[in-house]
mmCIF file of C-alpha atoms in Angstrom:
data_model
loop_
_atom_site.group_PDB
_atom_site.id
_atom_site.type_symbol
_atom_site.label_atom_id
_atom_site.label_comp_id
_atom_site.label_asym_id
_atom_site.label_seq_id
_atom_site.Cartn_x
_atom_site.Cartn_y
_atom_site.Cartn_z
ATOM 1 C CA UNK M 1 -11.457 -7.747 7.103
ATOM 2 C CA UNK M 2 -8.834 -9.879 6.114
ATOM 3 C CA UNK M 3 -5.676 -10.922 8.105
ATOM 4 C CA UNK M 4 -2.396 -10.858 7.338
ATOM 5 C CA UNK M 5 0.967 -11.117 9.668
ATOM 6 C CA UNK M 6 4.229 -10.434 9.278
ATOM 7 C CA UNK M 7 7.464 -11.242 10.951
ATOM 8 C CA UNK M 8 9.379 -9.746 12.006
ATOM 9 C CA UNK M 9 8.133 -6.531 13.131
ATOM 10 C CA UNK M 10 12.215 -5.362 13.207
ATOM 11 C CA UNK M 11 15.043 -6.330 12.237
ATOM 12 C CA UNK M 12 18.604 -4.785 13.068
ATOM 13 C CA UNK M 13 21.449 -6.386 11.126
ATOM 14 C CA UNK M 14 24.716 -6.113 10.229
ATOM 15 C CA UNK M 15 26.068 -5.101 6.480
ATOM 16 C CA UNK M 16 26.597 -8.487 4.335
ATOM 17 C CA UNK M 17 24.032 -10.631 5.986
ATOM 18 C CA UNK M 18 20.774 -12.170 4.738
ATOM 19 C CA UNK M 19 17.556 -11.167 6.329
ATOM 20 C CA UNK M 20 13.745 -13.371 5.794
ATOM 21 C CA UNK M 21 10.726 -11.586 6.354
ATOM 22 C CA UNK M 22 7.895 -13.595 6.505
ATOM 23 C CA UNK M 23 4.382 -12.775 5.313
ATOM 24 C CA UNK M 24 1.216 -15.046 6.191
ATOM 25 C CA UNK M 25 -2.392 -14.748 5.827
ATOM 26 C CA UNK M 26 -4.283 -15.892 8.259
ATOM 27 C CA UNK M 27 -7.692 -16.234 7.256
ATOM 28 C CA UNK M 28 -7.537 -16.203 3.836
ATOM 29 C CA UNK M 29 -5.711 -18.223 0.821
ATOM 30 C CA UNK M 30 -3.818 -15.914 -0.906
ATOM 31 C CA UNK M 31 -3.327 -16.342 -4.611
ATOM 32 C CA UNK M 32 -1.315 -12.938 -5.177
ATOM 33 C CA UNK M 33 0.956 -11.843 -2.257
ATOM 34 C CA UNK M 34 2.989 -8.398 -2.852
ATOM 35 C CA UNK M 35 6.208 -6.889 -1.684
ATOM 36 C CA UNK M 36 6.007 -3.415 -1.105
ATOM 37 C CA UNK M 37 8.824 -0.913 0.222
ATOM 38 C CA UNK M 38 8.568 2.599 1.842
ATOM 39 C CA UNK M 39 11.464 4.655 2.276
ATOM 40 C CA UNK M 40 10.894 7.778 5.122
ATOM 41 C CA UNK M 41 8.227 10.163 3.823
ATOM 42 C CA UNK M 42 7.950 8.062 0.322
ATOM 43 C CA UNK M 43 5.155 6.506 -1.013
ATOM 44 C CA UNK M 44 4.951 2.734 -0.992
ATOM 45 C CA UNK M 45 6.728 1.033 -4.116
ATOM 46 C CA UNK M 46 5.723 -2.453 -5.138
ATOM 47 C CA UNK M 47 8.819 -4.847 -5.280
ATOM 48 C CA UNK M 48 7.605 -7.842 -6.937
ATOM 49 C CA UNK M 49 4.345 -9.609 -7.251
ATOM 50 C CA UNK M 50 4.438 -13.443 -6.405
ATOM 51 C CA UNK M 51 1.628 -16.057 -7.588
ATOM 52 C CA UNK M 52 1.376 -19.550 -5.185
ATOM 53 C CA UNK M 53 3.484 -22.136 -7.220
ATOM 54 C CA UNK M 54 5.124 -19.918 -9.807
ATOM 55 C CA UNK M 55 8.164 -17.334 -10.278
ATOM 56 C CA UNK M 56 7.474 -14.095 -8.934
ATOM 57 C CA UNK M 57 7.619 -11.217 -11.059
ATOM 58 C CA UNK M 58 9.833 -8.365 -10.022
ATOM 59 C CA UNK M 59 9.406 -4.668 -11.280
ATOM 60 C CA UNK M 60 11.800 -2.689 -13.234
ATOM 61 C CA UNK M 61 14.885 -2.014 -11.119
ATOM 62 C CA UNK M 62 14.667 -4.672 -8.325
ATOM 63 C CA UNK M 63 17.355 -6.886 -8.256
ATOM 64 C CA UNK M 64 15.733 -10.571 -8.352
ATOM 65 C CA UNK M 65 19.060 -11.918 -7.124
ATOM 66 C CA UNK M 66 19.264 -9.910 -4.223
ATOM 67 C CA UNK M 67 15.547 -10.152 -2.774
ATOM 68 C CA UNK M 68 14.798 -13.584 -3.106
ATOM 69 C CA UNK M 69 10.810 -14.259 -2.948
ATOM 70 C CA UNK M 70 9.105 -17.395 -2.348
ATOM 71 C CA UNK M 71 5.851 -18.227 -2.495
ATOM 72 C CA UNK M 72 5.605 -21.934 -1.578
ATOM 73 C CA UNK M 73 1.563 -21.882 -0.056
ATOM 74 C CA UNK M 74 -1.283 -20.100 -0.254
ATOM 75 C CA UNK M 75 -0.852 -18.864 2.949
ATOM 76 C CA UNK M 76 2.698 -18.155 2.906
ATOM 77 C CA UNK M 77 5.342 -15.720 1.133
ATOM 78 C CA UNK M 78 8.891 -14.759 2.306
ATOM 79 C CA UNK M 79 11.148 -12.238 1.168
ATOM 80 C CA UNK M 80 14.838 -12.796 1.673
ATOM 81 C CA UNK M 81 17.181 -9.597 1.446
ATOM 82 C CA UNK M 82 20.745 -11.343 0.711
ATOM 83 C CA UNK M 83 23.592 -9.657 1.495
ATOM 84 C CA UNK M 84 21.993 -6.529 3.410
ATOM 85 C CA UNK M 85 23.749 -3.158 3.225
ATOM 86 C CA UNK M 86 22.462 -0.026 4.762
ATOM 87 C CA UNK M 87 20.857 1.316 1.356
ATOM 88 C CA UNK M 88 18.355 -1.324 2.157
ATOM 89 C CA UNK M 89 17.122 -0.031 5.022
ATOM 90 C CA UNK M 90 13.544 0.277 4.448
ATOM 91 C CA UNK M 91 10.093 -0.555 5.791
ATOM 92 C CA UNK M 92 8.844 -3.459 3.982
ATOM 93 C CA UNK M 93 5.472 -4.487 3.765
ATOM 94 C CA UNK M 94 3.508 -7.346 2.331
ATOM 95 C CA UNK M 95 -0.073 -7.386 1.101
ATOM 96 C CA UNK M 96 -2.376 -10.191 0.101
ATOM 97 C CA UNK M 97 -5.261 -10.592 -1.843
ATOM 98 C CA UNK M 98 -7.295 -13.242 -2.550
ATOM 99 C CA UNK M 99 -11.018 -13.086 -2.051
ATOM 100 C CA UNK M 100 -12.724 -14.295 -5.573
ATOM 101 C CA UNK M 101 -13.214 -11.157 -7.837
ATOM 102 C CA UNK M 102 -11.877 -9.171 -5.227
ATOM 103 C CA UNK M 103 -8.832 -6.742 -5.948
ATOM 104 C CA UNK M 104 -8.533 -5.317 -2.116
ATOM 105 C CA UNK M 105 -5.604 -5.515 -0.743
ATOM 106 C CA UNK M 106 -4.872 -6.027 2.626
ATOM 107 C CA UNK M 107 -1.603 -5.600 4.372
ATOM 108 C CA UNK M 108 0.772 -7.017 6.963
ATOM 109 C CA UNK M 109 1.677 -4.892 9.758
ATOM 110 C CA UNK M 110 5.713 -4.107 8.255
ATOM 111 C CA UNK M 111 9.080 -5.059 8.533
ATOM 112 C CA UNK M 112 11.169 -2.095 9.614
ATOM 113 C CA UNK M 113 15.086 -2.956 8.128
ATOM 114 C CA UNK M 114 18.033 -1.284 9.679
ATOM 115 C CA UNK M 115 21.362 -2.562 8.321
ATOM 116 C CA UNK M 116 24.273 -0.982 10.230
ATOM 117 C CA UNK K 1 3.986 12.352 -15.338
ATOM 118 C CA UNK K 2 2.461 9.770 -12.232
ATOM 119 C CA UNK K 3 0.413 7.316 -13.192
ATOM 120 C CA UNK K 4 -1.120 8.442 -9.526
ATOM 121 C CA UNK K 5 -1.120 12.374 -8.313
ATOM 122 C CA UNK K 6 -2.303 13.126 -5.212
ATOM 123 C CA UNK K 7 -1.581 16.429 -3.403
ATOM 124 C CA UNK K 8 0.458 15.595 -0.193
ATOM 125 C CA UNK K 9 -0.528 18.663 1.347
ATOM 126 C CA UNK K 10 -0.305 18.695 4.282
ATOM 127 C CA UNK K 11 -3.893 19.729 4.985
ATOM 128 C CA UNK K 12 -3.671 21.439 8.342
ATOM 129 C CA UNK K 13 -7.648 21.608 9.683
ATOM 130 C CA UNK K 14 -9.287 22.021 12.992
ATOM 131 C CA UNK K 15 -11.561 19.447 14.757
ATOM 132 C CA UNK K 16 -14.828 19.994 13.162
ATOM 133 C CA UNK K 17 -13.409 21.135 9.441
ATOM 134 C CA UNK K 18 -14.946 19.435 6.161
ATOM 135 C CA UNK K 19 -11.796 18.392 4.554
ATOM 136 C CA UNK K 20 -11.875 16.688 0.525
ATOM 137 C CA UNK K 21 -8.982 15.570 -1.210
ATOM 138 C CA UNK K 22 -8.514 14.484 -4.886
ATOM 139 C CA UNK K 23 -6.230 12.309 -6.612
ATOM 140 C CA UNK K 24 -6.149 12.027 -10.324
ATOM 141 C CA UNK K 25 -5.022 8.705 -12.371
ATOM 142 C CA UNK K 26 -3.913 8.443 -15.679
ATOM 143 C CA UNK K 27 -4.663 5.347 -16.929
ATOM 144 C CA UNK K 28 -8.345 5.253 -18.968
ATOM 145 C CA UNK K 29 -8.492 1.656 -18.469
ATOM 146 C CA UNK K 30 -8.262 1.638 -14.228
ATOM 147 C CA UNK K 31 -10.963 -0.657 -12.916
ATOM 148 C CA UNK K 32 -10.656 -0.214 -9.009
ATOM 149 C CA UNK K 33 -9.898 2.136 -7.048
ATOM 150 C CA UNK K 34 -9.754 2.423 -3.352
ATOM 151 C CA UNK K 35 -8.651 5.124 -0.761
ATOM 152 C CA UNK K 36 -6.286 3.430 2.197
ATOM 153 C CA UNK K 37 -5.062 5.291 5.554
ATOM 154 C CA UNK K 38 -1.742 4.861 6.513
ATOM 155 C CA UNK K 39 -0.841 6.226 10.237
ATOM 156 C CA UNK K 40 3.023 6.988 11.125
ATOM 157 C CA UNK K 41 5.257 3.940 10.693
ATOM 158 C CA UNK K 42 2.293 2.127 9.911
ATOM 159 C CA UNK K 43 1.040 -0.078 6.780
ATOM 160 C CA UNK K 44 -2.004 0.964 4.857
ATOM 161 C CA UNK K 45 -5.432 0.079 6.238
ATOM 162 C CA UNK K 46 -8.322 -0.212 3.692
ATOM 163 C CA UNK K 47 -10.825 2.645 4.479
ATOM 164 C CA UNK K 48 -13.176 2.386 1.066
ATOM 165 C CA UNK K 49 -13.858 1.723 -2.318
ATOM 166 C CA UNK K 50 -14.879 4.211 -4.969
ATOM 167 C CA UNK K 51 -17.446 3.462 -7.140
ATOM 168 C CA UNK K 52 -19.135 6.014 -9.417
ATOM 169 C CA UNK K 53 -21.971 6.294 -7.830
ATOM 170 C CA UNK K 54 -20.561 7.310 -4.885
ATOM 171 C CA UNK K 55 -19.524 5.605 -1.631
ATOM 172 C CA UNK K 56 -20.364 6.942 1.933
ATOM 173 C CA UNK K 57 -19.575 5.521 5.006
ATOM 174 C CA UNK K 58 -20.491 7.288 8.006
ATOM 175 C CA UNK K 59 -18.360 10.636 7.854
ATOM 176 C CA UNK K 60 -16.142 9.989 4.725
ATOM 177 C CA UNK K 61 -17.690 10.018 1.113
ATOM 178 C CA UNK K 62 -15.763 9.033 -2.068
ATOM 179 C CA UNK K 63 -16.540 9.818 -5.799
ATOM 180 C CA UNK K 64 -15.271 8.579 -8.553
ATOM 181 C CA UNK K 65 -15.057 10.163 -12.053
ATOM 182 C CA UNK K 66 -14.439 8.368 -14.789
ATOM 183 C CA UNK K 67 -14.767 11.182 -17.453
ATOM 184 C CA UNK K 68 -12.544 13.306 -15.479
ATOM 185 C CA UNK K 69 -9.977 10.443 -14.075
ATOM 186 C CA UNK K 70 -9.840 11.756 -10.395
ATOM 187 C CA UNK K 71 -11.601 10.227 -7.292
ATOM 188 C CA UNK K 72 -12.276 12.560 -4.279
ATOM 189 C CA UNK K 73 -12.422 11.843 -0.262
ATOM 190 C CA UNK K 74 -14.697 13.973 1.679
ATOM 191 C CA UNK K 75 -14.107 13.807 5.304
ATOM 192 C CA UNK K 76 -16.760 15.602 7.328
ATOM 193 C CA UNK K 77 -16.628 16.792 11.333
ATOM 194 C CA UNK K 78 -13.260 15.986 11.423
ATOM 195 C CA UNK K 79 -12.230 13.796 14.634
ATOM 196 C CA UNK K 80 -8.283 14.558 15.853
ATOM 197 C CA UNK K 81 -8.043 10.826 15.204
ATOM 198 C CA UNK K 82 -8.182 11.384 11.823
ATOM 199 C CA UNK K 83 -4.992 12.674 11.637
ATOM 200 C CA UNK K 84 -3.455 10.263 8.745
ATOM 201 C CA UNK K 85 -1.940 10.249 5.236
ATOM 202 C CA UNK K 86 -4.436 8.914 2.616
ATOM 203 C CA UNK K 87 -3.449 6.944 0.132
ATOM 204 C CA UNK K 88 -5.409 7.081 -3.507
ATOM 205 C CA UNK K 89 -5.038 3.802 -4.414
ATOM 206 C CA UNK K 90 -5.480 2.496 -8.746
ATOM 207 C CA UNK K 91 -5.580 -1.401 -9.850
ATOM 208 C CA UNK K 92 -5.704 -1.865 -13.685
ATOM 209 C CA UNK K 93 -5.518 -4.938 -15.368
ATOM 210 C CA UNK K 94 -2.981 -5.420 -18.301
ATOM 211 C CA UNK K 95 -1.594 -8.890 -19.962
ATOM 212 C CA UNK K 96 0.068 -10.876 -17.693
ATOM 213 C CA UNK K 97 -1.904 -10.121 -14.685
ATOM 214 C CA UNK K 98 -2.931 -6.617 -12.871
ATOM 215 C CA UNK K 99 -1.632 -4.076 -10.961
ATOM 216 C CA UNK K 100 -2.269 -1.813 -8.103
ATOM 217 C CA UNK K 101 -0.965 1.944 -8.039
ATOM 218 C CA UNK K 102 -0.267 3.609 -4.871
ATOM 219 C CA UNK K 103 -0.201 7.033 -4.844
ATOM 220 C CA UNK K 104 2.199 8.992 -2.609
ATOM 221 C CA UNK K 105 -0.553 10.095 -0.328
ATOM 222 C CA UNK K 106 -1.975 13.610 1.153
ATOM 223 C CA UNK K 107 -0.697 14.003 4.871
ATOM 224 C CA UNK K 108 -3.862 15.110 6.782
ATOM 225 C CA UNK K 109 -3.096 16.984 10.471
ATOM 226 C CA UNK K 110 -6.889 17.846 12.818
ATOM 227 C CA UNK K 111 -5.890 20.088 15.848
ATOM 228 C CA UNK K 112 -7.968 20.821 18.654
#
């Protein structure tokens, strides 16, 4: 299947600073990338949804000022968590799809946040 | 109510067991649906479609039904590496684009 990275794996930070998680797919042009997040023992909850080119679109109660998406290629998105506190702590994942008429997702392999 | 209900068990089976799990969806309009397998600190890893006419793929089987809204997995000879959580997985499209439901996932333990 499909490849997609992600970097970095973890990330330990300090409260108040900015943290970029990159997400890449490697064999694939990705139209759609996804930001997911996973607290312990919860299921995955999508973040925002960013289109190649365009604004991404954030869901209800995700703060677009605080995790800052960009989506400048079709193989690259990055998320940027400004101003980190340990609430944020999370594991965040990416997922890509692309594939013509396909709406499989794959995912990158996680970014585990701990904000001290 | 979740637009996604799975049970999250935890199914606790031997090596060997048949072990099915169903997740229901809400939405009459779904188009895809997928089940995923997320291991411990892992991300999701595709494992199949669902289609309604069934979808088998050496020792796991998937169903869909449409009239019913629920897709099943049935995992057969269970290995101990099948240990997992399963993720019932929902994509329906709506204006603006479409979007993929996740839902919390059914923890799945084989012993020896």
């Amino acid at each position: 299947g499909a490849v997609v990275s992600q970097h970095p794996s973890r990330v330990i930070c300090k409260s108040g600073t900015s943290v970029k998680i990159e997400c890449r797919s490697l064999d694939f042009q990705a139209t759609t990338m996804f930001w997911y997040r996973q607290f312990p023992k919860q299921s995955l909850m999508l973040m925002a949804t960013s289109n190649e080119g365009s604004k991404a679109t954030y869901e209800q109660g995700v703060e677009k000022d605080k995790f800052l998406i960009n989506h400048a290629s079709l193989t690259l998105s990055t998320l940027t968590v400004t101003s980190a506190h340990p609430e944020d702590s999370s594991f965040y994942i990416c997922s890509a799809r692309g594939l013509a008429g396909s709406d499989t997702q794959y995912f990158g392999p996680g970014t585990r946040l701990t904000v001290l | 109510r979740k637009e996604v209900e799975q049970d999250p068990g935890p199914f606790n089976v031997p090596e060997g067991a048949t072990v099915a799990f169903n997740c229901t969806y809400s939405n009459s309009a779904s188009q895809s649906f997928f089940w995923y397998r997320q291991d411990c600190r892992k991300e999701p890893k595709l494992l199949m479609s669902v289609y309604s006419s069934g979808n088998e793929d050496g020792r796991f089987t998937a169903q869909l039904n449409r009239a019913s809204q629920y897709i099943s997995l049935l995992i057969r000879d269970s290995k101990l590496s099948d240990s997992a959580t399963y993720l019932c997985v929902v994509t329906h499209v709506y204006t603006g684009g479409f979007k993929t439901i996740f839902g919390a996932g059914t923890r799945l333990f084989v012993k020896a």
